[in-house]
Short mmCIF file of N, CA and C in Angstrom, two decimals:
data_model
loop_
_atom_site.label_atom_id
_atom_site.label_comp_id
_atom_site.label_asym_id
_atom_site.label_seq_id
_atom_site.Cartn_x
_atom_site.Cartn_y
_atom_site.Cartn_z
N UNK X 1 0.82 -1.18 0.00
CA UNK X 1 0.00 0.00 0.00
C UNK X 1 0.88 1.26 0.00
N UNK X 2 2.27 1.11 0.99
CA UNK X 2 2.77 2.66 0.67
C UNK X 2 3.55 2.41 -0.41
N UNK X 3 3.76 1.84 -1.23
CA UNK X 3 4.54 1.51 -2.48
C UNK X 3 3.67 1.94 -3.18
N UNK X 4 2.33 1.72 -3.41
CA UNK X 4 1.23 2.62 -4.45
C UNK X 4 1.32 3.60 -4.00
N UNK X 5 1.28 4.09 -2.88
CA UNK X 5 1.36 5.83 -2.29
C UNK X 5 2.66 6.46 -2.82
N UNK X 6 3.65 5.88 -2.92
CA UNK X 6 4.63 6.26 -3.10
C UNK X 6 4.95 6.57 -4.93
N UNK X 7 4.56 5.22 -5.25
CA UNK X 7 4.62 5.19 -6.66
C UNK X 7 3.68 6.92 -7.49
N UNK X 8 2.49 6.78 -7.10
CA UNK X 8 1.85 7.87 -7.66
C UNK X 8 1.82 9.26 -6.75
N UNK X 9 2.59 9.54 -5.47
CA UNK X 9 3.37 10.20 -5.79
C UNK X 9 4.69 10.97 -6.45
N UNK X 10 5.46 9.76 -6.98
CA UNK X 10 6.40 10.21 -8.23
C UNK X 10 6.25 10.65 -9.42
N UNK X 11 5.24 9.78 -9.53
CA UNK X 11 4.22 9.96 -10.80
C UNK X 11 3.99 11.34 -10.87
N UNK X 12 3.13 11.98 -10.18
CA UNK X 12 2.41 13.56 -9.81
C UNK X 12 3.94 14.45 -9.73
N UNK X 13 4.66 14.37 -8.98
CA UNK X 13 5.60 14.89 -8.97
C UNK X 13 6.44 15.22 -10.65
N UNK X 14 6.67 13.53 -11.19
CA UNK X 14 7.41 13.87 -12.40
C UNK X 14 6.64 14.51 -13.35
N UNK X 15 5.24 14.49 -13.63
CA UNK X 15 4.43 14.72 -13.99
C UNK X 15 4.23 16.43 -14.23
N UNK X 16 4.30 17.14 -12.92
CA UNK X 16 4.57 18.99 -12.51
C UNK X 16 5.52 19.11 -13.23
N UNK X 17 6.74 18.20 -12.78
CA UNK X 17 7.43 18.77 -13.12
C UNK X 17 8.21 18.57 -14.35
N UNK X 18 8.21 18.06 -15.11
CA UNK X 18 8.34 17.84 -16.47
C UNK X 18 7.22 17.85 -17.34
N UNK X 19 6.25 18.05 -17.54
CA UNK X 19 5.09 18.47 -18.24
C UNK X 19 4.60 19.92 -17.83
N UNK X 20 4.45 20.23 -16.52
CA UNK X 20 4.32 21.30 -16.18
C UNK X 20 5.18 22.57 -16.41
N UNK X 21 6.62 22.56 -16.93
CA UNK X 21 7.78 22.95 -17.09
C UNK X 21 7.70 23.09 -18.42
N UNK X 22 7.21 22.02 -19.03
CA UNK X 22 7.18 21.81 -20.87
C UNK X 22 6.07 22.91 -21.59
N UNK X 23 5.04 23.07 -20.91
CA UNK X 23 3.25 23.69 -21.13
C UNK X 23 3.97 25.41 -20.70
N UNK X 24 5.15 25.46 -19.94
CA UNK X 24 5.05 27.16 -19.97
C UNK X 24 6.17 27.21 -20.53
N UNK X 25 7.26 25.95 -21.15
CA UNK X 25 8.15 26.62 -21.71
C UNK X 25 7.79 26.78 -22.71
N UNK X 26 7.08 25.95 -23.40
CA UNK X 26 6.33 25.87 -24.81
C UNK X 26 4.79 27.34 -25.19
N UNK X 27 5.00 27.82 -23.71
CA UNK X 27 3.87 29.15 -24.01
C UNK X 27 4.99 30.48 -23.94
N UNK X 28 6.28 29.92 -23.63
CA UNK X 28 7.19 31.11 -23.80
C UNK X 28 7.86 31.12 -25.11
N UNK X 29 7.92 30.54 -25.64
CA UNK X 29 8.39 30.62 -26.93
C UNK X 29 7.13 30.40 -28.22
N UNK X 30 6.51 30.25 -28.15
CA UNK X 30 5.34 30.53 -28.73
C UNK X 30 4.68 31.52 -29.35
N UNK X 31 4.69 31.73 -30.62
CA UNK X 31 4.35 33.30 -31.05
C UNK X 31 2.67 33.93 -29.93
N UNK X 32 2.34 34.98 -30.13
CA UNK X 32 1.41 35.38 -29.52
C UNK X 32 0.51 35.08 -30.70
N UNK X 33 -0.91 35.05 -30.17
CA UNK X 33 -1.84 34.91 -31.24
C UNK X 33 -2.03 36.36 -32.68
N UNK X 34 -2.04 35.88 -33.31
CA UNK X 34 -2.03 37.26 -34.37
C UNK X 34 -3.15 36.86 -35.13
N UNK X 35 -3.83 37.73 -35.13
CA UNK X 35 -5.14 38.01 -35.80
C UNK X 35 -5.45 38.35 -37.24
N UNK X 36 -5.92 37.95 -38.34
CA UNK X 36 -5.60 37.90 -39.38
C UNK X 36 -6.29 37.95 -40.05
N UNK X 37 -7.05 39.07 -40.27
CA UNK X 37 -8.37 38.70 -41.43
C UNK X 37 -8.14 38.60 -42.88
N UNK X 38 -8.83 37.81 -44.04
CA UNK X 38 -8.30 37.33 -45.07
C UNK X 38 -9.50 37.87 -45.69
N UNK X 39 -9.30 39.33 -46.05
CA UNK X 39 -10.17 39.44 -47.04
C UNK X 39 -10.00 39.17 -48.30
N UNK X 40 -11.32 39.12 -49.13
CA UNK X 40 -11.58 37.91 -50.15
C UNK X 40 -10.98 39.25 -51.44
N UNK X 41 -10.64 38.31 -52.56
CA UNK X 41 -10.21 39.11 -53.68
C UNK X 41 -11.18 40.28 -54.76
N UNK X 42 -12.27 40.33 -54.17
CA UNK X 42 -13.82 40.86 -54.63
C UNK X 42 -14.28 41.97 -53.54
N UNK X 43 -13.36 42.20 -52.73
CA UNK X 43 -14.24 43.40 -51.83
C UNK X 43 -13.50 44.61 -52.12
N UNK X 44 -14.56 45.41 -51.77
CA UNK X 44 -14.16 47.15 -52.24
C UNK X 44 -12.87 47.66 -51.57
N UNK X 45 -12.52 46.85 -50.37
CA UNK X 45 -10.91 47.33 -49.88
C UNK X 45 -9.59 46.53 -50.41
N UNK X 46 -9.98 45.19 -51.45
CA UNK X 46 -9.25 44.57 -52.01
C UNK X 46 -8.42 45.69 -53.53
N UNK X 47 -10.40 46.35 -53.96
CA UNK X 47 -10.31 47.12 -55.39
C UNK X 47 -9.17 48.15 -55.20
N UNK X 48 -9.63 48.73 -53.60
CA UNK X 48 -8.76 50.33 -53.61
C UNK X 48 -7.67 50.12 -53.21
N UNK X 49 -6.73 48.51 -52.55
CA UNK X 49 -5.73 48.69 -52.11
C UNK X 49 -4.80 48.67 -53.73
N UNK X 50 -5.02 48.51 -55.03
CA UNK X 50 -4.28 48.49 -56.06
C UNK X 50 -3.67 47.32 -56.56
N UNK X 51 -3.83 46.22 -55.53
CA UNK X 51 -3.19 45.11 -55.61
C UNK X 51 -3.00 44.57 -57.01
N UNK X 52 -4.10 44.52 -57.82
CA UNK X 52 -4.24 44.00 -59.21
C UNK X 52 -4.97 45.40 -60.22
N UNK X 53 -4.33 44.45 -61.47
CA UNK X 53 -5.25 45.74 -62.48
C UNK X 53 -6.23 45.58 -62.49
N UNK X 54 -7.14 46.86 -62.80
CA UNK X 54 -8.28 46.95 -62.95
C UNK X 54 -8.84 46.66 -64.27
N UNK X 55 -9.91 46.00 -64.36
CA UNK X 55 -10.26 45.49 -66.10
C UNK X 55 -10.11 46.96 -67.05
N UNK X 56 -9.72 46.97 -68.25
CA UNK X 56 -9.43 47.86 -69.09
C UNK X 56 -10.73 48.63 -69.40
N UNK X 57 -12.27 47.56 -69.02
CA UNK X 57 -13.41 48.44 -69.63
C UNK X 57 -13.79 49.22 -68.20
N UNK X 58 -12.85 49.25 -67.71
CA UNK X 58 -13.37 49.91 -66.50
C UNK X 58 -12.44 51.15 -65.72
N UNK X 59 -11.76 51.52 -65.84
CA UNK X 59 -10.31 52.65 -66.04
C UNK X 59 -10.58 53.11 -64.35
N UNK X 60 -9.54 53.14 -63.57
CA UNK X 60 -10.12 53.70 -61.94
C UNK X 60 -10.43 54.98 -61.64
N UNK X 61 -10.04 56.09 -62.90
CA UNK X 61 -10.53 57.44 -63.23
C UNK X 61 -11.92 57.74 -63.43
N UNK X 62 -12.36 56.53 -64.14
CA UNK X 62 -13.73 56.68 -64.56
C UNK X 62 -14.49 57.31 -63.30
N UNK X 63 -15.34 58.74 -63.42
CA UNK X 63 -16.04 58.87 -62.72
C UNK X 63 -17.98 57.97 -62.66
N UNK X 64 -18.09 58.23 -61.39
CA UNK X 64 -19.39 56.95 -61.04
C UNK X 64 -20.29 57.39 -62.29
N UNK X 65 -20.50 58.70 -62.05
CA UNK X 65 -21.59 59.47 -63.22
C UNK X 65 -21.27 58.65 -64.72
N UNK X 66 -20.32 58.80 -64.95
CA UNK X 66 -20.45 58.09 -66.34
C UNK X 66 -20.25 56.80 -66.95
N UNK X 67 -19.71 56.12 -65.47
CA UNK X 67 -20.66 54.57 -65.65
C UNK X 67 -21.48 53.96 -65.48
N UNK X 68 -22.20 54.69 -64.46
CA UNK X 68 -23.92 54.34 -63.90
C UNK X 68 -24.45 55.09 -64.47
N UNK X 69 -24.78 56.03 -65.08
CA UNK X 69 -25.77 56.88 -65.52
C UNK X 69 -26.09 57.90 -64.86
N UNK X 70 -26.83 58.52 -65.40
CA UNK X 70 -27.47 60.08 -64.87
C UNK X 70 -28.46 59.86 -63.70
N UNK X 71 -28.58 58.94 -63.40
CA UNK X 71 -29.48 58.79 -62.52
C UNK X 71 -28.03 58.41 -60.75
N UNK X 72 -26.91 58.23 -61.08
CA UNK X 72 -25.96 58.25 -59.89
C UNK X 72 -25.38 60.04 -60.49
N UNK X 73 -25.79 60.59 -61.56
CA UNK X 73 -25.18 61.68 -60.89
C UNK X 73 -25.61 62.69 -60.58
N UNK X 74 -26.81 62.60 -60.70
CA UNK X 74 -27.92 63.30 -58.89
C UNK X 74 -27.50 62.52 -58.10
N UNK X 75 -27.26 61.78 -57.76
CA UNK X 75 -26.95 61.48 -56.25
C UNK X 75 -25.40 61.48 -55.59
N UNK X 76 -24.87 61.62 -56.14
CA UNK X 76 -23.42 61.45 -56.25
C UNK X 76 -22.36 62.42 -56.61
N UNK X 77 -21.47 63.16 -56.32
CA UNK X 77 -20.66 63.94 -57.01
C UNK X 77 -20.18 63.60 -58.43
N UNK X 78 -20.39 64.75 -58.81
CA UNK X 78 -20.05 64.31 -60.32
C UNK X 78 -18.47 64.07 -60.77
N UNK X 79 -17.51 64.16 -59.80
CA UNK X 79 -16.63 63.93 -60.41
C UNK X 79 -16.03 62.71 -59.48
N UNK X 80 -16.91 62.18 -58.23
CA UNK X 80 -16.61 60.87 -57.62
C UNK X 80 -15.99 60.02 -58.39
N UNK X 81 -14.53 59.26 -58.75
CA UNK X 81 -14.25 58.11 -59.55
C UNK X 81 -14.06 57.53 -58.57
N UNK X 82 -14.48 55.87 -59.47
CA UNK X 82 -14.96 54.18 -58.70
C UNK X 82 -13.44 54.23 -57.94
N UNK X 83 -12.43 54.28 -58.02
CA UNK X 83 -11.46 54.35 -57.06
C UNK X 83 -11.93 55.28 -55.72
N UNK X 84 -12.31 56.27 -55.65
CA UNK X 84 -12.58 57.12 -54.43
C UNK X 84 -13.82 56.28 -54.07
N UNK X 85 -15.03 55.58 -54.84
CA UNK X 85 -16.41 55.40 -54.26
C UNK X 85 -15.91 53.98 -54.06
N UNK X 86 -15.06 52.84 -54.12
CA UNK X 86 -14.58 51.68 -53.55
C UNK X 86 -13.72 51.90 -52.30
N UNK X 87 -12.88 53.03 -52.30
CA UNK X 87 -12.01 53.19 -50.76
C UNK X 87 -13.08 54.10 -49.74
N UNK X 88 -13.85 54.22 -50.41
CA UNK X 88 -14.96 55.03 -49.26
C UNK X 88 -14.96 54.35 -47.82
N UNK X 89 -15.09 55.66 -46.56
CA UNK X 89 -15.07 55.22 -45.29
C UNK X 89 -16.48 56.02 -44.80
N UNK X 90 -16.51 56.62 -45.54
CA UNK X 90 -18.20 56.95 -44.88
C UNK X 90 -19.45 56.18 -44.85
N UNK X 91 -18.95 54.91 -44.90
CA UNK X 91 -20.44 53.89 -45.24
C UNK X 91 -21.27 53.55 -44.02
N UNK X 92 -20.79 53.76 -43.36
CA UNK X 92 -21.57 53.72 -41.85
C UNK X 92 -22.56 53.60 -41.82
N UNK X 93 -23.27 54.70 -41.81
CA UNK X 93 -25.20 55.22 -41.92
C UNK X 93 -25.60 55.71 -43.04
N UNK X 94 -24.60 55.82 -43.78
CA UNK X 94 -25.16 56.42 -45.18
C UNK X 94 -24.97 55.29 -46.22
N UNK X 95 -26.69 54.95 -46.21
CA UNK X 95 -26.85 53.61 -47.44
C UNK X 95 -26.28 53.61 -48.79
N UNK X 96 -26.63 54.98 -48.83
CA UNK X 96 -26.53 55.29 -50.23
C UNK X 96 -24.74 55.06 -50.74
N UNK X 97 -23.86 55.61 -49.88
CA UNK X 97 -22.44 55.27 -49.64
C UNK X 97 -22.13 54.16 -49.91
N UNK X 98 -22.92 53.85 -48.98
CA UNK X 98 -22.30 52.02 -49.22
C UNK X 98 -23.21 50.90 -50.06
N UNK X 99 -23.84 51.78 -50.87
CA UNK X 99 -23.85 51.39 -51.93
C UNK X 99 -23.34 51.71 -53.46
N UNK X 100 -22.87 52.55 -53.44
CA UNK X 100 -21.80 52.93 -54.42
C UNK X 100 -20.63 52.31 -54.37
N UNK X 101 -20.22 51.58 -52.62
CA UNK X 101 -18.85 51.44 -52.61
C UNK X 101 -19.16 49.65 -52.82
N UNK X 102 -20.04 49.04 -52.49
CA UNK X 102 -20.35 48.04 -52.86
C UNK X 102 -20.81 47.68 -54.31
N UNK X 103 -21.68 48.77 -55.20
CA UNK X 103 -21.54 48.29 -56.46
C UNK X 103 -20.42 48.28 -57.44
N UNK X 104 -19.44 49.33 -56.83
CA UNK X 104 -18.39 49.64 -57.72
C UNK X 104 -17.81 48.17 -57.34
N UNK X 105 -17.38 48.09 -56.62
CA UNK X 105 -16.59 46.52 -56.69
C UNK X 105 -17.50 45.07 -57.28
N UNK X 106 -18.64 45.38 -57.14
CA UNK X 106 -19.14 43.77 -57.89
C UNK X 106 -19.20 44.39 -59.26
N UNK X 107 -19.02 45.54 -59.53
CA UNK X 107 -19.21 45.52 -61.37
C UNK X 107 -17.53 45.35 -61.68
N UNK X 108 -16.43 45.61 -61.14
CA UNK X 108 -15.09 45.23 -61.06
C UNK X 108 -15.00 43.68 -61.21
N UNK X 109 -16.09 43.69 -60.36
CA UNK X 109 -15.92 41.91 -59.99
C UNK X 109 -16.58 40.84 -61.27
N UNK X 110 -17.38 41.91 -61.96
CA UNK X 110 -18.55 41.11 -63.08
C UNK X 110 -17.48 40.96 -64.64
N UNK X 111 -16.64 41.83 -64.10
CA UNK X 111 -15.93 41.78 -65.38
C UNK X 111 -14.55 41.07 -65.04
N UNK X 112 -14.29 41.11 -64.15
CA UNK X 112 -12.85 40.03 -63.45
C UNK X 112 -12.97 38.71 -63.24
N UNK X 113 -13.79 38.74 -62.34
CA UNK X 113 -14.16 37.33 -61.85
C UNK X 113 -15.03 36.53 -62.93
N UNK X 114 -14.73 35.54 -63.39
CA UNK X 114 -15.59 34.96 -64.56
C UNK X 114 -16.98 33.77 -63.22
N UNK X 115 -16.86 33.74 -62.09
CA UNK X 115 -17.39 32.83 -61.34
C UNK X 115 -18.61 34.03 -60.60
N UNK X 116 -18.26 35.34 -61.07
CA UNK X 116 -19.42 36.07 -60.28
C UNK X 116 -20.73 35.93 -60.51
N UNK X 117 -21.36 36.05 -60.00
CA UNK X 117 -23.22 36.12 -60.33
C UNK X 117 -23.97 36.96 -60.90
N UNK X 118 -23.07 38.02 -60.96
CA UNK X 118 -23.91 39.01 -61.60
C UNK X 118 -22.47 39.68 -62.67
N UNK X 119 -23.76 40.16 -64.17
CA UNK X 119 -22.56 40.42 -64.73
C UNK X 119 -23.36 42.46 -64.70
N UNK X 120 -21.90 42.76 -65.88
CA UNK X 120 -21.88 44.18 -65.28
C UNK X 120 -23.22 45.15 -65.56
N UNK X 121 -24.16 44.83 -66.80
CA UNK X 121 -24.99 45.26 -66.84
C UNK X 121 -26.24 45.23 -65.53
N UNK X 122 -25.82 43.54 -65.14
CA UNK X 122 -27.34 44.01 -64.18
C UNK X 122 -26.59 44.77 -63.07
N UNK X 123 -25.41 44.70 -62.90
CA UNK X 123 -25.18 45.38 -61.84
C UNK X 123 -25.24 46.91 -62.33
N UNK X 124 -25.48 47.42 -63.38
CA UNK X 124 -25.48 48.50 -63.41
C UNK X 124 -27.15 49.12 -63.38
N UNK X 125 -27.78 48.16 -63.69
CA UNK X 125 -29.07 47.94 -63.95
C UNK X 125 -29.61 48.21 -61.83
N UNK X 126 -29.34 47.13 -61.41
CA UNK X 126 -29.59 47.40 -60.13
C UNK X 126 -29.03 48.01 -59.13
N UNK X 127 -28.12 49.17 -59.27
CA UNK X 127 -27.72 50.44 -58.93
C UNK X 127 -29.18 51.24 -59.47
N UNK X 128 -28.66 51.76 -60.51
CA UNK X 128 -29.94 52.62 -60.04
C UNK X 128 -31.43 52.89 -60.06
N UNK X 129 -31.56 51.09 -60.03
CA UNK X 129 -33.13 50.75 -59.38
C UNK X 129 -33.27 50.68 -58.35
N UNK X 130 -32.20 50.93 -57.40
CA UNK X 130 -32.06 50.87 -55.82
C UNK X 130 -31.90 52.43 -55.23
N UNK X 131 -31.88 53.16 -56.37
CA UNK X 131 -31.48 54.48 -55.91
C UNK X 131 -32.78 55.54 -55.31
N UNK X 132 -33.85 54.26 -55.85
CA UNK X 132 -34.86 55.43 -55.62
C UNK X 132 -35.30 55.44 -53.97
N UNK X 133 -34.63 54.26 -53.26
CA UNK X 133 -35.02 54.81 -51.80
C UNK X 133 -34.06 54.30 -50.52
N UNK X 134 -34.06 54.54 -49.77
CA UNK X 134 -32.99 54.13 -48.84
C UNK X 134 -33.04 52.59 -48.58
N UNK X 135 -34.32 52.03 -48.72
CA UNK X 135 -34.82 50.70 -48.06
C UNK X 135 -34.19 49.78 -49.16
N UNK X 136 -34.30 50.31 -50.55
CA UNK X 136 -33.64 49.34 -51.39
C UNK X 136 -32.38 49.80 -51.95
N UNK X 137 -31.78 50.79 -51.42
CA UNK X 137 -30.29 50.96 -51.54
C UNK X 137 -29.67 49.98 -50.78
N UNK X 138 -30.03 49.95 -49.29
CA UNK X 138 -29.58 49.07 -48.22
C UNK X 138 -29.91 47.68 -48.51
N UNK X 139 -31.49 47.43 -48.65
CA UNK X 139 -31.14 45.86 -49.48
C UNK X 139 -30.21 45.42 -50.16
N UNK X 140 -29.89 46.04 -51.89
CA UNK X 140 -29.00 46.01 -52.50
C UNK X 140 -27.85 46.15 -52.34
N UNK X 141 -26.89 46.86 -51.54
CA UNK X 141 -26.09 47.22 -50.68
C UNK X 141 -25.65 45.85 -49.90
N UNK X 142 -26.43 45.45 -48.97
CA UNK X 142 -26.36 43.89 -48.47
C UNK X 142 -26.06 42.74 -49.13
N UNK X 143 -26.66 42.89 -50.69
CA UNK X 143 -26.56 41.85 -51.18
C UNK X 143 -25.44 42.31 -51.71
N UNK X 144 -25.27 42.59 -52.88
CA UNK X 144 -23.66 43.20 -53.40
C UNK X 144 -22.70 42.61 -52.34
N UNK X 145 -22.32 43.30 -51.32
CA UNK X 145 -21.79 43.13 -50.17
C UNK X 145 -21.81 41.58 -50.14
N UNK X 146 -22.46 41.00 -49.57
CA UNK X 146 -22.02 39.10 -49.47
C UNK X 146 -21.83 38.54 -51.17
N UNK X 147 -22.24 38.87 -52.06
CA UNK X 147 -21.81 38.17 -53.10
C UNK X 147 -20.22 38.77 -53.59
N UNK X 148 -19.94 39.59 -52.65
CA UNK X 148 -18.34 40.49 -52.46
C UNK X 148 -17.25 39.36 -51.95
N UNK X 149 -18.27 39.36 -50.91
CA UNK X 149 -17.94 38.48 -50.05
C UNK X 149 -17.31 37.39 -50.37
N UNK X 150 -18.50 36.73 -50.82
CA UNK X 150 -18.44 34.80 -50.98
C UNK X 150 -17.60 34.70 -52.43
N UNK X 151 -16.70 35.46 -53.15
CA UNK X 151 -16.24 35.52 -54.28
C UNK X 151 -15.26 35.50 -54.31
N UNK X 152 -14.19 34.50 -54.98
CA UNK X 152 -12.82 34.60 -54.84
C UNK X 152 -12.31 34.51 -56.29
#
């Protein structure tokens, strides 16, 4: 009986102390956790970081007005180009924002990506059928946005 007492106290002992010794030397040399988000090759901060060219029918000068139509340039500055309305940071509360900054990248995306869902007409098409109110800017806006998303 004190031979089992004894035994699994060595046990516990070698146990602290060589496993226990191993678990913090192995958390001292251990990188720290680094956080890493992997955004996808289709989102509007992918378009504005420059990483890749932009399709040729689509020039990053081009202002919004004269690829969406007259109907984005009442709403929009007229000399906004899809480079400034893709790096946009004002999308917060303003639907309409972030929907410019979301269509500009899926019509980038309609002509890049051969796997996208929408090609560039309807996306130009449903810009500014969404323009006429906040409720379906923000719908549209949402959707754009995850098919941004889910697109590589």
């Amino acid at each position: 009986m004190l031979k089992n007492r004894l035994a699994i106290l060595v046990l516990l002992f070698t146990y602290y102390f060589y496993l226990g010794d191993f678990n913090v030397s192995a958390q001292q040399f251990r990188p720290g956790f680094v956080y890493t988000r992997n955004r996808g090759r289709c989102t509007p901060q992918y378009w504005s970081s420059r990483r890749e060219s932009w399709p040729k029918m689509v020039p990053q000068t081009s202002t919004v007005s004269k690829i969406f139509g007259s109907r984005a340039y009442e709403r929009y500055r007229y000399d906004l180009t899809l480079l400034e309305a893709a790096g946009r940071n004002d999308d917060g509360d303003n639907v309409f924002a972030r929907l410019v900054k979301q269509s500009t990248a899926a019509l980038l995306n309609s002509y890049a990506r051969h796997n996208y869902p929408y090609s560039a007409w309807e996306v130009k098409t449903m810009l500014i059928q969404a323009l006429v109110s906040e409720k379906s800017a923000s719908v549209l806006a949402q959707q754009l946005s995850q098919a941004n998303e889910a697109c590589n």
